XYZ file of C-alpha atoms in Angstrom:
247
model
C 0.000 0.000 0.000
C 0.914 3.758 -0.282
C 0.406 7.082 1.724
C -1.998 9.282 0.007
C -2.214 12.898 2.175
C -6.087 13.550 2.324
C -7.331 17.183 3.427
C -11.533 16.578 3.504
C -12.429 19.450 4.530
C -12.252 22.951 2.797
C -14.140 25.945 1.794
C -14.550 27.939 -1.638
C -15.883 31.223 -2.454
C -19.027 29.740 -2.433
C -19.233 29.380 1.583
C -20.150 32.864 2.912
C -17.595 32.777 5.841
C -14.442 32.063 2.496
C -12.149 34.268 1.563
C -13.064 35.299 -2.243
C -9.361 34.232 -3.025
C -10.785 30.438 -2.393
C -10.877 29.959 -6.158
C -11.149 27.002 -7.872
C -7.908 27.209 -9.628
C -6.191 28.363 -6.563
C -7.482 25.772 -3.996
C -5.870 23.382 -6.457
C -2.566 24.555 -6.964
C -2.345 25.306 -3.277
C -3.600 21.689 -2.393
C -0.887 20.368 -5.137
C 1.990 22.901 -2.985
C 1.169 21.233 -0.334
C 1.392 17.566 -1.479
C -1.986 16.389 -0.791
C -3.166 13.796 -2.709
C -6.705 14.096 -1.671
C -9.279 17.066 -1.688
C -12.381 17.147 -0.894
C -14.888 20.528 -1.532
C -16.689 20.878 1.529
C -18.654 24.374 1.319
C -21.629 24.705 3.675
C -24.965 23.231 2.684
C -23.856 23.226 -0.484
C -22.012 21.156 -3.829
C -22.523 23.290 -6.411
C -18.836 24.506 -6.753
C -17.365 20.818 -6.378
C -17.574 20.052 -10.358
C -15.085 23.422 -10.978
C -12.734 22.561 -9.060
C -12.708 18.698 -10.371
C -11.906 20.581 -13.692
C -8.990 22.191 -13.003
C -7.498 19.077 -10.854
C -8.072 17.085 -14.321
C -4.236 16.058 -15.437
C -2.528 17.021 -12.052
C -2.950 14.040 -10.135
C -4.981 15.280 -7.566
C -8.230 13.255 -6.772
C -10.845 16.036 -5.949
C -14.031 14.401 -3.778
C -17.264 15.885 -3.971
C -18.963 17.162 -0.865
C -20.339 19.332 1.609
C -20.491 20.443 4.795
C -24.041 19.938 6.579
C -25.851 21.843 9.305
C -28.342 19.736 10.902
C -31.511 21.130 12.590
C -29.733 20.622 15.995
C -26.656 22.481 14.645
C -24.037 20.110 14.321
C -21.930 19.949 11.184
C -21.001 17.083 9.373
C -18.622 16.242 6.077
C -20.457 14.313 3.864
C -18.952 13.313 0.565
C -20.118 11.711 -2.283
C -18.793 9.362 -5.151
C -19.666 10.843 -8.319
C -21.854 13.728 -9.978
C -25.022 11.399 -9.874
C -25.058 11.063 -5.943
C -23.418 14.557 -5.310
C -26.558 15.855 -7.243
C -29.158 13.452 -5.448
C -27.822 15.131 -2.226
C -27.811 18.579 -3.875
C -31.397 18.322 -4.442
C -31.825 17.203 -0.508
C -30.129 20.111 0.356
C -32.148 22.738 -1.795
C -35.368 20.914 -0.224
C -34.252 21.496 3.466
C -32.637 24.385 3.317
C -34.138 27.363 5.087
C -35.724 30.322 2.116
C -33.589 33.008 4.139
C -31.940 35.518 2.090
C -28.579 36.067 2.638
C -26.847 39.789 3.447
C -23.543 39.857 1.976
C -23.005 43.016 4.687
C -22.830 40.708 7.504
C -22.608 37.205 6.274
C -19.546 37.359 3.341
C -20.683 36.795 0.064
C -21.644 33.544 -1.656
C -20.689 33.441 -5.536
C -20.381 30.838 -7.636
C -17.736 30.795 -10.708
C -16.669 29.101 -13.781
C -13.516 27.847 -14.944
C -12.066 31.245 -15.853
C -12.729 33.051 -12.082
C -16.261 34.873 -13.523
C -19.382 34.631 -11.164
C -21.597 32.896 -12.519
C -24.057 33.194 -10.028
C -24.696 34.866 -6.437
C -26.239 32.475 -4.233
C -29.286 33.606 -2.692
C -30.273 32.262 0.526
C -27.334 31.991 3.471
C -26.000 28.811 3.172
C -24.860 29.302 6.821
C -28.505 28.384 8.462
C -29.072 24.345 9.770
C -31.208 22.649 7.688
C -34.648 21.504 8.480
C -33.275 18.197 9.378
C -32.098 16.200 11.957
C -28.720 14.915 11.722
C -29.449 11.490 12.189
C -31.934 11.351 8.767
C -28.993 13.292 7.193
C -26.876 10.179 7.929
C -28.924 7.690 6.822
C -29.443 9.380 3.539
C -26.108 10.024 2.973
C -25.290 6.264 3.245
C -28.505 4.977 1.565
C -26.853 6.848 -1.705
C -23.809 5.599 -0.913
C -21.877 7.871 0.938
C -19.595 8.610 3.629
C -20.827 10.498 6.559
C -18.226 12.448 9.037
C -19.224 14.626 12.287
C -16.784 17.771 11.590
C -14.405 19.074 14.145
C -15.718 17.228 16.836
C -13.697 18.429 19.740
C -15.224 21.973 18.867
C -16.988 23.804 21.527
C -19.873 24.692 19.131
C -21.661 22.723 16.344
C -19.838 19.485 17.096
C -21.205 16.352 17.673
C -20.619 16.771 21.413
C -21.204 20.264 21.823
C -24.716 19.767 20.597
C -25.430 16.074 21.905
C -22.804 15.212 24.491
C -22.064 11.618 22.815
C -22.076 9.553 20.289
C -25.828 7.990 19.599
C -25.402 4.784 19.014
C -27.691 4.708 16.124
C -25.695 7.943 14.268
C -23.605 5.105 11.663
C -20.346 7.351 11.066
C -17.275 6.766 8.667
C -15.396 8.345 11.198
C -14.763 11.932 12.708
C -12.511 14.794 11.898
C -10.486 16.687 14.940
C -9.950 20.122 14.417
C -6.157 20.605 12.476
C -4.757 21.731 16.889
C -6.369 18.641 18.350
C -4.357 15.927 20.151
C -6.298 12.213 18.999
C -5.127 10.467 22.814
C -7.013 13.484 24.676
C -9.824 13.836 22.085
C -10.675 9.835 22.700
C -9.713 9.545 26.039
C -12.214 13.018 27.012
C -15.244 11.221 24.657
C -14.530 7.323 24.715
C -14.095 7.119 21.179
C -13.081 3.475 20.687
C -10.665 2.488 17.972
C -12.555 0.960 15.405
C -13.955 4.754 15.027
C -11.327 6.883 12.761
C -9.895 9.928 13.367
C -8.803 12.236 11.137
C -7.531 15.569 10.588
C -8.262 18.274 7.936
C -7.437 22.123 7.630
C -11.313 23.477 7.772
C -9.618 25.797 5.206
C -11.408 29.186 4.743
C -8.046 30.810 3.576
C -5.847 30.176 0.502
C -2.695 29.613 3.189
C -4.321 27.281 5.014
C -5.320 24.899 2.211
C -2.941 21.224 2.669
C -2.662 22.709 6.648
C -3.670 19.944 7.906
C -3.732 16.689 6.481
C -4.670 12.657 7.180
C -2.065 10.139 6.018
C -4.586 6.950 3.715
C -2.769 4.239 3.399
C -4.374 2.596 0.259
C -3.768 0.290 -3.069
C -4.810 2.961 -5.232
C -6.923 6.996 -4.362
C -10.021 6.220 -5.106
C -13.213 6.531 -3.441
C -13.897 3.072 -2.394
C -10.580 3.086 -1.106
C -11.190 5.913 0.745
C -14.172 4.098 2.160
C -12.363 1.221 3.495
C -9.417 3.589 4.893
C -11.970 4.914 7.030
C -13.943 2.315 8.599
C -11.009 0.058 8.540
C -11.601 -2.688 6.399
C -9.530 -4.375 3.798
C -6.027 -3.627 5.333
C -6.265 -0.115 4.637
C -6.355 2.449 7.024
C -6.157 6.208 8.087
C -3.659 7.559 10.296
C -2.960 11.311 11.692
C 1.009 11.681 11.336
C 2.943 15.188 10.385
């Protein structure tokens, strides 16, 4: 097997609280800087900026996931990440369903602005992508998986919209892939505080909102080949591979 550097978890200019440098283009030849192998597009309630950015990683090597980055009803946000263009647009039309009809004001919120493959907006998003979702996380869950997904609580040792900031534990009918630490967190103290046993994965990501931090922080995959099933088995340990947080 190999070491594949994964970051699965960053922001574009579509998320209101990104930089408007997060573009495309740049994500990519940050993440490539870096030497992750990895990406996945993670903007907030939202996929719609995931098939740009799988254009311009095209030739480079880079294996560009799609996703997003929920906000359940009870506030808790989740990666969820999806294997191709059919399911990341099954889940796109979930989203658009449960998301809250409240405009969005640029003023306070940052802007949210899609764009094509040359930089130009395309479109300005209209309703702030920042609000939960009329949905409870565990029905989020289960429809991630039931179109084949992978379902991760975000930044879980967070002391707002984490798993256990918002439910104090693990339910034990919440089926996870795994959970991401913040890109500061220590993985002993994080299990030992929450009794996370070891046949749930850890991993670590940069929660990039800023060109520099893009690749910050990363999760060694130690697979056969980066691809999405692979990915799969890294995480819930199956097959001999694996995930591992290392520098």
């Amino acid at each position: 097997m190999k070491k594949f550097r994964a970051d699965l978890h960053v922001h574009t200019v579509l998320s209101p609280c990104a930089d408007l440098e997060m573009s495309p283009d740049k994500i990519v030849k940050q993440a490539l800087k870096r030497g992750i192998d990895i990406l996945a597009i993670t903007d907030h309630n939202s996929t719609k900026q995931c098939e740009i950015v799988k254009k311009h990683a095209e030739g480079t090597g880079l294996l560009v996931v799609n996703g997003c980055e929920i906000n359940s009803q009870e506030e808790v946000h989740a990666i969820c990440l999806f294997e191709d263009d059919y399911t990341r647009n099954k889940f796109q039309h979930f989203l658009d369903h449960y998301l809250p009809t409240i405009p969005n004001r640029p003023e306070y919120h940052g802007h949210q602005v899609l764009v094509d493959r040359n930089n130009q907006i395309t479109e300005y998003y209209p309703n702030y992508l920042g609000n939960p979702l009329m949905i409870d996380l565990e029905t989020i869950g289960k429809f991630t998986h039931q179109i084949n997904g992978l379902f991760i609580p975000a930044h879980i040792d967070r002391p707002i919209n984490s798993l256990y900031s918002q439910f104090g534990y693990l339910a034990t009918d919440l089926k996870v892939d795994g959970m991401q630490l913040s890109k500061y967190a220590d993985e002993t103290s994080i299990r030992n505080q929450y009794d996370i046993h070891s046949d749930i994965s850890l991993i670590t990501a940069s929660d990039a909102h800023y060109l520099e931090d893009v690749g910050s922080s990363a999760t060694s995959f130690y697979l056969f080949e980066p691809t999405f099933n692979e990915i799969r088995w890294a995480l819930n340990q199956k097959n001999g591979r694996f995930v591992k947080i290392e520098p």
